[in-house]
Coordinates of C-alpha atoms and ligand atoms in Angstrom, one line a residue:
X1 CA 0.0 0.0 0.0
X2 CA 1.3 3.5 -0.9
X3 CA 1.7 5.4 1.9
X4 CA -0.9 8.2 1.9
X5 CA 0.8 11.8 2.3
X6 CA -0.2 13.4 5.6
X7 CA -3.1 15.8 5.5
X8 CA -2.9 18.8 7.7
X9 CA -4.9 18.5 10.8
X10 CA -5.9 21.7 10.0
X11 CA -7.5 20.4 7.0
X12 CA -8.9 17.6 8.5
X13 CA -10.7 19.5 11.2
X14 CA -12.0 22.0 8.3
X15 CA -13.8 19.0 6.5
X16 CA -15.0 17.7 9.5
X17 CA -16.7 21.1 10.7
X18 CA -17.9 21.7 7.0
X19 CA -19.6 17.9 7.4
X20 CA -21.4 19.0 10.2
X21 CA -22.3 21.6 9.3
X22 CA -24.4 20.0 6.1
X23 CA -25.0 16.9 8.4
X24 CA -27.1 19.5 10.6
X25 CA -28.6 21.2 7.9
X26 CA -30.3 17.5 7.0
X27 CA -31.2 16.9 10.3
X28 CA -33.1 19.9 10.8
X29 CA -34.8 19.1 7.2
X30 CA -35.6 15.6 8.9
X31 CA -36.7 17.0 11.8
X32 CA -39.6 19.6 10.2
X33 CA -40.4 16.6 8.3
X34 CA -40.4 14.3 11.2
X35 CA -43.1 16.1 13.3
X36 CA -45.6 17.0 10.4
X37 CA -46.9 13.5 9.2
X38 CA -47.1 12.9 13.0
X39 CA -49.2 15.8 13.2
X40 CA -51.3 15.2 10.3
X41 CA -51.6 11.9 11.3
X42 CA -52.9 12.5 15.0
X43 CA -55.1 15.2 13.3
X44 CA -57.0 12.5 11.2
X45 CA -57.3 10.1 13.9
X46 CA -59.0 12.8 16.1
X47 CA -61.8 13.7 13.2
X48 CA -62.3 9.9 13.1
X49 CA -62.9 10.1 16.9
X50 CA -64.8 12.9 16.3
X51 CA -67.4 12.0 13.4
X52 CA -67.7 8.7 16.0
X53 CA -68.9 10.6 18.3
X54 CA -71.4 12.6 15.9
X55 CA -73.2 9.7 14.8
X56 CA -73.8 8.7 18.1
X57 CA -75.1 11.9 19.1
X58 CA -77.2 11.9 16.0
X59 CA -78.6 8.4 16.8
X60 CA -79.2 9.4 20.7
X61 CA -81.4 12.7 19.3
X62 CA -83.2 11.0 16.7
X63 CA -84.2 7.9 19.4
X64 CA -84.9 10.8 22.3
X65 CA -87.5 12.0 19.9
X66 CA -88.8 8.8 19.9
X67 CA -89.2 8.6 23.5
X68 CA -90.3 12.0 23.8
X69 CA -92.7 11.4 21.3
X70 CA -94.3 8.0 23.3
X71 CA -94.7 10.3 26.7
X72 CA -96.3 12.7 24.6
X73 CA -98.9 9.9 23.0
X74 CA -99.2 8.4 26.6
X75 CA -100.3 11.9 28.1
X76 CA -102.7 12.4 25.1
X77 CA -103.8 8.9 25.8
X78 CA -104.4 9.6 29.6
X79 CA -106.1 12.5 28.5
X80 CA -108.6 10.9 26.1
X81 CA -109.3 8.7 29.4
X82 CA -110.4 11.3 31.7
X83 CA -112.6 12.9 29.2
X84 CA -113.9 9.4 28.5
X85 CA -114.6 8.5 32.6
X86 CA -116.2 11.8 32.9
X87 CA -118.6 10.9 30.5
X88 CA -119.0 7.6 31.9
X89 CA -120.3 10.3 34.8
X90 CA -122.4 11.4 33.3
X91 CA -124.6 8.5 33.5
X92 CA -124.1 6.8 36.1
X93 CA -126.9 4.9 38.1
X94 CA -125.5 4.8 41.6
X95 CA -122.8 6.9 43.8
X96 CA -120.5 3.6 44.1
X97 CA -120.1 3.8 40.4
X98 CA -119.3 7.2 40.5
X99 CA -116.7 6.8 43.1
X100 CA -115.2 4.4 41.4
X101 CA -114.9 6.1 38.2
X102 CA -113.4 9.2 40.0
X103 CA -110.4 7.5 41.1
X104 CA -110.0 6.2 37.3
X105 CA -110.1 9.7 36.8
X106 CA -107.6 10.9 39.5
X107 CA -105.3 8.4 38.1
X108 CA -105.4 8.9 34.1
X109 CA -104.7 12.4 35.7
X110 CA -102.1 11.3 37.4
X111 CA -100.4 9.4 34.5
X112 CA -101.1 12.8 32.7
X113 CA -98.7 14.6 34.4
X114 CA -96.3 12.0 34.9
X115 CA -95.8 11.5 31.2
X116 CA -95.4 15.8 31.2
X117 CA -93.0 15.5 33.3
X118 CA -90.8 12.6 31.6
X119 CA -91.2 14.4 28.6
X120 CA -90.0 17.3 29.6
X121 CA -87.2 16.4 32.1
X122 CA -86.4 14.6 28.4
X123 CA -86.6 17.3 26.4
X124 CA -83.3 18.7 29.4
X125 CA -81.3 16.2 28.5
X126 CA -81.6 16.3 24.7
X127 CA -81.2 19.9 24.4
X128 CA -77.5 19.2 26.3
X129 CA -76.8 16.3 23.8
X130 CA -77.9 18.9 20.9
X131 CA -75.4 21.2 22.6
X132 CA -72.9 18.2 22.7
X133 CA -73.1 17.9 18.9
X134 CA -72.9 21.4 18.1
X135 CA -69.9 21.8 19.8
X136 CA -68.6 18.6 18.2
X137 CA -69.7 19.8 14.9
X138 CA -68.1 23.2 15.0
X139 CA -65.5 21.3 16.5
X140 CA -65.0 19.4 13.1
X141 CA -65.0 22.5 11.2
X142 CA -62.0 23.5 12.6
X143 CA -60.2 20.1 12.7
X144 CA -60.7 19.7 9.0
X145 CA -59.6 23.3 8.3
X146 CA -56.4 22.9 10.8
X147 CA -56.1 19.3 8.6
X148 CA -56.5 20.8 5.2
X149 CA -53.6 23.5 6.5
X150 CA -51.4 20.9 7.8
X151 CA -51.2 18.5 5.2
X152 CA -50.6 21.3 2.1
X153 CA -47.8 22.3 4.7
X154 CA -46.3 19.2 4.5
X155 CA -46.7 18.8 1.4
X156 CA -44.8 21.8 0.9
X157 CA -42.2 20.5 3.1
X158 CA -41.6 17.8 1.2
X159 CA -41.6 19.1 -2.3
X160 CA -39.5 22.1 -1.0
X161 CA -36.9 20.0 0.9
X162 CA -36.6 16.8 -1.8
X163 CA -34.2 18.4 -3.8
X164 CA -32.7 20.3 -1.0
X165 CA -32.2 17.5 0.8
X166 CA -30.7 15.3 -2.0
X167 CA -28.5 18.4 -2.7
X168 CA -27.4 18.5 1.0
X169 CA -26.6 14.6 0.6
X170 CA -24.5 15.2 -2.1
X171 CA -22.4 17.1 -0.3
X172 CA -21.9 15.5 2.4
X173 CA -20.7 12.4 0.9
X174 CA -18.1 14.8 -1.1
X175 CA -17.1 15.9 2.2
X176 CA -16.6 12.5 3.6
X177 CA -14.0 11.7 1.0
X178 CA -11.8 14.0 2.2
X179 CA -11.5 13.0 6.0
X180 CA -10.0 9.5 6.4
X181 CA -11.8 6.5 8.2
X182 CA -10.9 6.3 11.5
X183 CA -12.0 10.3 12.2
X184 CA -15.4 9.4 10.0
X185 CA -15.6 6.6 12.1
X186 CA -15.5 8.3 15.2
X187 CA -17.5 11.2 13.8
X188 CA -20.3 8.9 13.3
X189 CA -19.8 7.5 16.5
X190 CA -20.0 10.9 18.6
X191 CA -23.1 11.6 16.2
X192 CA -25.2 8.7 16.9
X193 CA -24.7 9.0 20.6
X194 CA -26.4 11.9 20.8
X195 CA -29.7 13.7 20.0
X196 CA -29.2 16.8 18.4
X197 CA -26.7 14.5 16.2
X198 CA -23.7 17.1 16.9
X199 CA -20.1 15.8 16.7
X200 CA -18.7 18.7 15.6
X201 CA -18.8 21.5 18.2
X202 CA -17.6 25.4 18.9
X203 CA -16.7 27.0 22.0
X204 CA -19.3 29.1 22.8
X205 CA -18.4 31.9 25.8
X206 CA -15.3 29.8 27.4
X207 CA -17.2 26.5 27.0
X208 CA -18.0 23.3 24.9
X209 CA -21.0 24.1 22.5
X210 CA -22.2 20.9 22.9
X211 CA -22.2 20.4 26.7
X212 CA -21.3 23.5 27.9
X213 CA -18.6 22.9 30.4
X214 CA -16.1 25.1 30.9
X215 CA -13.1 24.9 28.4
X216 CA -9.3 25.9 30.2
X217 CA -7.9 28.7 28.6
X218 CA -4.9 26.7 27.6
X219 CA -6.7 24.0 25.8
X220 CA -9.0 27.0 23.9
X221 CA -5.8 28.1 22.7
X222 CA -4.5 24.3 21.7
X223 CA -7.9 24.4 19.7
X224 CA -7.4 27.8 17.8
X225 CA -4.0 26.3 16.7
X226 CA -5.5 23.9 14.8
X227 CA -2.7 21.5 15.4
X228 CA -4.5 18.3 16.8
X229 CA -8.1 16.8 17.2
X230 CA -9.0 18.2 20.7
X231 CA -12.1 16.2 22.2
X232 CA -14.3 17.7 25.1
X233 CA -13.3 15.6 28.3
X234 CA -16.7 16.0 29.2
X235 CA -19.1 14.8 26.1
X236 CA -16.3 13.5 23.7
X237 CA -17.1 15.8 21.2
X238 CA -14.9 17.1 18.8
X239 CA -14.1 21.0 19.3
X240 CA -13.3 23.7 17.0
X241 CA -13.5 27.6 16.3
X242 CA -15.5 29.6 14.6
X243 CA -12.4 30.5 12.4
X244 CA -12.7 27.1 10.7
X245 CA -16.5 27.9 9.7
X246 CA -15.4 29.2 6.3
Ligands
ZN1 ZN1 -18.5 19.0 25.7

């Protein structure tokens, strides 16, 4: 094997930085994307919930009229009957036939009001359950709007960022061919270990950029000399200067 001339670490650390830099630009691509389909996602599973919960409602109004309906016919009913006994009155031959067709009376009145009343303690609840699906309906107005919005959004997102994206991959491979295996290797490493995906770090007033813990004055100076790959003893990560941004 030839023996490969020495790049300057100088150089090294300026394809490394430039790396991350494109490295973060995907990530933050990734991450806009990341979070929209979840969104629209949750989004369509709450108007399912939602038009579930319509129907219902729809159902439970359209059988309360129903019921409301039957206490109504059963107070006409109880109605017809005390008109009926009173006639029965009327013509009655003896007082014990007349008592006895007054309490008939006193309780088809009785059954009178009693239906009233169901039907209208009914009619309480089924104006709340027509309040219920209003709210749910308006409620579906704006979830399908808030949808709509969403999903041209990401839409956007992805048409917008395709090319981008591709572009920015591009160039990142390009980069890696300039830094040799083992730093790429421990580049990816430092990466995958942590969240924001940052290997590549600045110090940022005295400190690490990616931890920030206090860097010694001596070892920020070692790091503006460009002379070796400095690590953070705290996170690991790799640390540079801003100088090398360019
Ligand atoms: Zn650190």
């Amino acid at each position: 094997m030839a023996v490969q001339k020495e790049i300057p670490v100088e150089e090294k650390l300026h394809a490394l930085f430039t790396l991350q830099q494109i490295d973060a630009k995907i990530n933050e691509i990734k991450t806009i994307r990341g979070e929209l389909p979840m969104e629209v996602r949750d989004l369509e599973d709450e108007l399912e919930g939602l038009k579930t919960r319509i129907a219902h409602l729809e159902q439970d109004l359209a059988d309360a009229e129903q019921v409301i309906a039957n206490y109504k016919a059963a107070k006409k009913e109880a109605e017809a009957q005390v008109k009926k006994y009173e006639k029965q009155q009327d013509n009655v031959k003896n007082n014990r036939e007349f008592d006895a067709l007054s309490k008939e009376i006193e309780m088809a009145k009785l059954e009178s009001q009693l239906n009233e009343k169901r039907a209208k303690d009914y009619v309480e609840t089924v104006s709340a359950k027509q309040t219920a699906l209003e709210e749910a309906q308006k409620n579906i107005k704006d979830k399908e709007k808030f949808l709509k919005t969403k999903k041209s959004e990401l839409d956007n997102v992805i048409s917008e960022t395709e090319s981008e994206e591709f572009e920015l991959n591009e160039q990142a491979n390009e980069a890696r061919k300039s830094i040799e295996e083992r730093l790429l290797m421990g580049y990816d490493k430092i990466r995958r270990n942590y969240k924001n995906g940052l290997a590549v770090v600045t110090i940022q007033r005295d400190a690490c950029g990616g931890c920030f813990n206090r860097i010694p004055p001596q070892r920020q100076i070692e790091i503006r000399q460009h002379r070796k790959v400095i690590l953070c003893e705290h996170c690991g990560r790799i640390l540079v200067d801003e100088s090398l941004a360019q």
